[in-house]
CSV table of C-alpha atoms in Angstrom, one decimal:
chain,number,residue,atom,x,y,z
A,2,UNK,CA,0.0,0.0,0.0
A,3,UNK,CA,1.2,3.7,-0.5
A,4,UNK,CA,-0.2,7.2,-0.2
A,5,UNK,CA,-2.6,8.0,-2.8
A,6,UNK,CA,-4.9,10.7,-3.4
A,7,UNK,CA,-8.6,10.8,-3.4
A,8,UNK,CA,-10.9,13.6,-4.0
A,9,UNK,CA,-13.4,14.5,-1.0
A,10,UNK,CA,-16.2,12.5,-0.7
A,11,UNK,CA,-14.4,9.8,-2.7
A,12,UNK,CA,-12.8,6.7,-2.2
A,13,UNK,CA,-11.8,4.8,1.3
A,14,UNK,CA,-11.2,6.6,3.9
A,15,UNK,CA,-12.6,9.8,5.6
A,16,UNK,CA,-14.0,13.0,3.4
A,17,UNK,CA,-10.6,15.2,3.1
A,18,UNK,CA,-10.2,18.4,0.9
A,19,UNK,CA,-8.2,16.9,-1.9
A,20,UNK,CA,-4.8,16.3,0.1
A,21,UNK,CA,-3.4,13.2,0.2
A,22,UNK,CA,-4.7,10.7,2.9
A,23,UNK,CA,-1.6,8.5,4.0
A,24,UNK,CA,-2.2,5.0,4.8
A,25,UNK,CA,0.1,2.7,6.4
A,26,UNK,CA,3.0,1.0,4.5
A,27,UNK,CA,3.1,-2.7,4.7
A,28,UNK,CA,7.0,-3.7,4.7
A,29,UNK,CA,6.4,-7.5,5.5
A,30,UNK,CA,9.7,-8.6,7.6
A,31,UNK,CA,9.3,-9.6,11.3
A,32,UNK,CA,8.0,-7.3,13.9
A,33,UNK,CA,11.3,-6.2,15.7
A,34,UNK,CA,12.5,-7.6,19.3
A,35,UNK,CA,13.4,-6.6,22.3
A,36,UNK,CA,15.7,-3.7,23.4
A,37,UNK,CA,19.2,-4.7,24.5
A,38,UNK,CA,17.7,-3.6,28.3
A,39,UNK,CA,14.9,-6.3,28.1
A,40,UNK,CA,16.9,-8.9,26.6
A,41,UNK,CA,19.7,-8.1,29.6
A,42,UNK,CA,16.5,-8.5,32.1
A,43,UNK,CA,15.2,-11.8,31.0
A,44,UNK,CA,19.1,-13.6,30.7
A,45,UNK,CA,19.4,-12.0,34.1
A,46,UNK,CA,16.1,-13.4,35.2
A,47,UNK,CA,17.1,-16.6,33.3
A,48,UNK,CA,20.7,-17.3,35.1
A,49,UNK,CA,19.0,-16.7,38.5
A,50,UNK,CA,16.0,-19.3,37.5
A,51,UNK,CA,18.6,-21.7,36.6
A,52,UNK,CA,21.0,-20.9,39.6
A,53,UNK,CA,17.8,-21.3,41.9
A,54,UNK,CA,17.1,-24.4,40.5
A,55,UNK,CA,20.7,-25.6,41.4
A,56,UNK,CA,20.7,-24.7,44.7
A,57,UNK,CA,17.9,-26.6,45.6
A,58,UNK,CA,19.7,-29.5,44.5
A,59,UNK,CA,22.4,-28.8,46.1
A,60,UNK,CA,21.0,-28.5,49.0
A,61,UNK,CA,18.4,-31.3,48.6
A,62,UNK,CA,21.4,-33.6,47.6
A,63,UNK,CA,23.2,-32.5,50.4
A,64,UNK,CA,21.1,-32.8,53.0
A,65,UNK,CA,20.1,-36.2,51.6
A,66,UNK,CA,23.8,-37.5,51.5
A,67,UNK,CA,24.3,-36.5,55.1
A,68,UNK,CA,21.0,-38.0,56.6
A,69,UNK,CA,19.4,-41.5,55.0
A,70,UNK,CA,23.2,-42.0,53.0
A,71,UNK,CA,25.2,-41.1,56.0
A,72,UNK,CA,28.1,-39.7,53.9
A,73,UNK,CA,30.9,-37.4,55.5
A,74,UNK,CA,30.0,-33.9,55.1
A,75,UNK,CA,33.1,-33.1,52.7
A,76,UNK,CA,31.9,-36.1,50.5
A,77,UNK,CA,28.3,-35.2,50.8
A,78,UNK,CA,28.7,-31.3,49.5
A,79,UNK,CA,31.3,-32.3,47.0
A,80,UNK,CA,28.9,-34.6,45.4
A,81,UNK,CA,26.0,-32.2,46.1
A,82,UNK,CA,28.0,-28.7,44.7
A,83,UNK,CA,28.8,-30.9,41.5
A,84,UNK,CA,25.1,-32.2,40.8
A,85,UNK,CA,24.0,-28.4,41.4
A,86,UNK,CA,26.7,-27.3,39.4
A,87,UNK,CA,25.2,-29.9,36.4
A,88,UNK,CA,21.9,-28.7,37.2
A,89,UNK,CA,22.7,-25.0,36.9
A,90,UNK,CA,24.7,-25.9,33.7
A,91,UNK,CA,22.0,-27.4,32.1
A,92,UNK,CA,19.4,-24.7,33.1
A,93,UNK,CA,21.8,-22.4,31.3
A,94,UNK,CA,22.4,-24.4,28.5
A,95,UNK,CA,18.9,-25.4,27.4
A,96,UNK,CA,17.1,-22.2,28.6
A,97,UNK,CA,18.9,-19.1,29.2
A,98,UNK,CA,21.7,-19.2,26.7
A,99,UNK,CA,20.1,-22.2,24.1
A,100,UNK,CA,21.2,-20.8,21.0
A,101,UNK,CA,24.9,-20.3,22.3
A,102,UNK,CA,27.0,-23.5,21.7
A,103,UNK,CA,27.7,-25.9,24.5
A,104,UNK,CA,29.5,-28.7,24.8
A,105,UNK,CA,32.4,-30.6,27.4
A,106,UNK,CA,34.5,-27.8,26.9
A,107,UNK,CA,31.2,-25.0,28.1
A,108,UNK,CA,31.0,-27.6,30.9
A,109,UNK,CA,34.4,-27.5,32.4
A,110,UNK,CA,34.6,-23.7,32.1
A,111,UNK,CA,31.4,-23.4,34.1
A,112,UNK,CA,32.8,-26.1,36.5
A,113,UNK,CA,36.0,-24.1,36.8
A,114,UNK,CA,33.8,-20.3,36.9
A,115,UNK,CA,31.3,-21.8,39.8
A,116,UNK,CA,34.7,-23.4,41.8
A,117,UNK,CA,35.7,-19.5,41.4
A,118,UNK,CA,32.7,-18.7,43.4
A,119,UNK,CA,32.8,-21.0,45.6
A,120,UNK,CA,36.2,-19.7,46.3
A,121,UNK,CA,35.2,-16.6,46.5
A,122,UNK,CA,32.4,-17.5,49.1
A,123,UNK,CA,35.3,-19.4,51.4
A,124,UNK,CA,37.4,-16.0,51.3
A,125,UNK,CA,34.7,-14.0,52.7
A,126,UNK,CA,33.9,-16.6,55.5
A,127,UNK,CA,38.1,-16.2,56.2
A,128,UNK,CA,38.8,-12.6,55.9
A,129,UNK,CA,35.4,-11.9,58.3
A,130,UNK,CA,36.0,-15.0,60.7
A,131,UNK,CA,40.2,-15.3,60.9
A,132,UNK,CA,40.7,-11.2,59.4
A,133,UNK,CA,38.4,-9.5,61.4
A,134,UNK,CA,37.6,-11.5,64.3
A,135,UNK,CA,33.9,-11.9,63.8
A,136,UNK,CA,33.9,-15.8,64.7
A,137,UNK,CA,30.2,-16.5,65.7
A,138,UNK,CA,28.0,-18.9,63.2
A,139,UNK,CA,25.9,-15.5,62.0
A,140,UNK,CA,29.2,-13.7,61.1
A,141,UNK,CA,30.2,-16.9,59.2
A,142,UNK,CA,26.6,-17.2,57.7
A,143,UNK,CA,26.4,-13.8,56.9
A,144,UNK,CA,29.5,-13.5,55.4
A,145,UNK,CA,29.3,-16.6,53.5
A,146,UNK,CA,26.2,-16.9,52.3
A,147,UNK,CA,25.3,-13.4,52.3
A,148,UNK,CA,28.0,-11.3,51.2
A,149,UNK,CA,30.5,-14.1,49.7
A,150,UNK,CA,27.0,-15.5,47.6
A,151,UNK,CA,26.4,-11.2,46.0
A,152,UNK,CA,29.9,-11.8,44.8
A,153,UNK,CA,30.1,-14.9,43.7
A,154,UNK,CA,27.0,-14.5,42.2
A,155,UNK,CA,27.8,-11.7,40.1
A,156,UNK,CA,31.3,-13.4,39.4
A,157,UNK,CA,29.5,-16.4,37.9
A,158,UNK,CA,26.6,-14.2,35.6
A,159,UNK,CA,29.9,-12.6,34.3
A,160,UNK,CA,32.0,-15.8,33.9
A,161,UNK,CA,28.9,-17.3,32.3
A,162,UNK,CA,28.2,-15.0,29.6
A,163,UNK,CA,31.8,-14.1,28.9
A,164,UNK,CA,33.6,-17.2,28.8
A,165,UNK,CA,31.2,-19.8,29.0
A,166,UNK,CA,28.3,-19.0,26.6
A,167,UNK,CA,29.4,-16.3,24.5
A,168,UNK,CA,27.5,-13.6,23.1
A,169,UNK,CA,26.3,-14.9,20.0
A,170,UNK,CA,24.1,-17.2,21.7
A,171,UNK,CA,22.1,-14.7,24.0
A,172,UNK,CA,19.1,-14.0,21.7
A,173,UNK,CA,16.6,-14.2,24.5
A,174,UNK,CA,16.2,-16.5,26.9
A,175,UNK,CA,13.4,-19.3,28.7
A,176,UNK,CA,12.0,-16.8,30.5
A,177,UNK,CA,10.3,-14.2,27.9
């Protein structure tokens, strides 16, 4: 369709005075996406789906191994931080990033970014507890899980888009 002219009274539209009535161009093509601030928002909202999802199973696991299996508690999270870390991979893999490639290689560079965090997590619970003195079990909490989980959780979002699942992959995500 284009603009065309049609004396008043005549043809579609409303009665004009002879000026030309435009009506809307048709250009065919799809409608276009998402902003790069929306598409930001639902990987975000996708990693932490996916990262909630792992720590539940880590946790389940974990709590599992140490009851009813009656493993040591260094045996029991091992196994437990590497089926969340599996879990957590695949959440990323087939929802949040599922057009990036993936592969062993993906998988052991996640494995190696969520080790970083879990570093990361220890260090807080040793600069606040042996550093700075705060030694009860809500200093080592709230340094641990609370402060050393912010970081590490924004040090694994970064390691997981960067190195992990690169940019051409994040075209949208399970979420939106």
């Amino acid at each position: 369709m284009s603009v065309t002219e049609h004396p008043a009274g005549t043809g579609p539209g409303p009665a004009t005075s002879g000026a030309a009535v435009a009506e809307p161009v048709d250009r065919g093509g799809p409608a276009p996406g998402p902003g790069p601030r929306a598409r930001f928002l639902r990987e975000v909202a996708g990693f932490a789906t996916a990262g909630l999802l792992a720590y539940a199973a880590d946790l389940g696991l974990f709590l599992w191994l140490r009851g009813p299996a009656g493993l040591d508690p260094l045996t029991a999270k091992a196994l437990s931080f590497l089926a969340g870390c599996s879990v957590a991979y695949a959440g990323n893999a087939l929802g949040t990033y599922r057009h990036a490639a993936r592969g062993p290689r993906q998988y052991a560079v996640f494995f190696a970014v969520n080790i970083a965090g879990a570093l990361v997590q220890l260090l807080c619970i040793a600069v606040s507890h042996y550093g700075l003195g705060f030694t009860s079990r809500r200093a080592d909490t709230v340094s641990g899980a609370g402060i050393g989980m912010a970081i590490a959780t924004v040090l694994r979002f970064w390691g997981t888009r960067t190195l992990v699942f690169r940019g051409e992959g994040r075209v949208g995500s399970w979420t939106g």
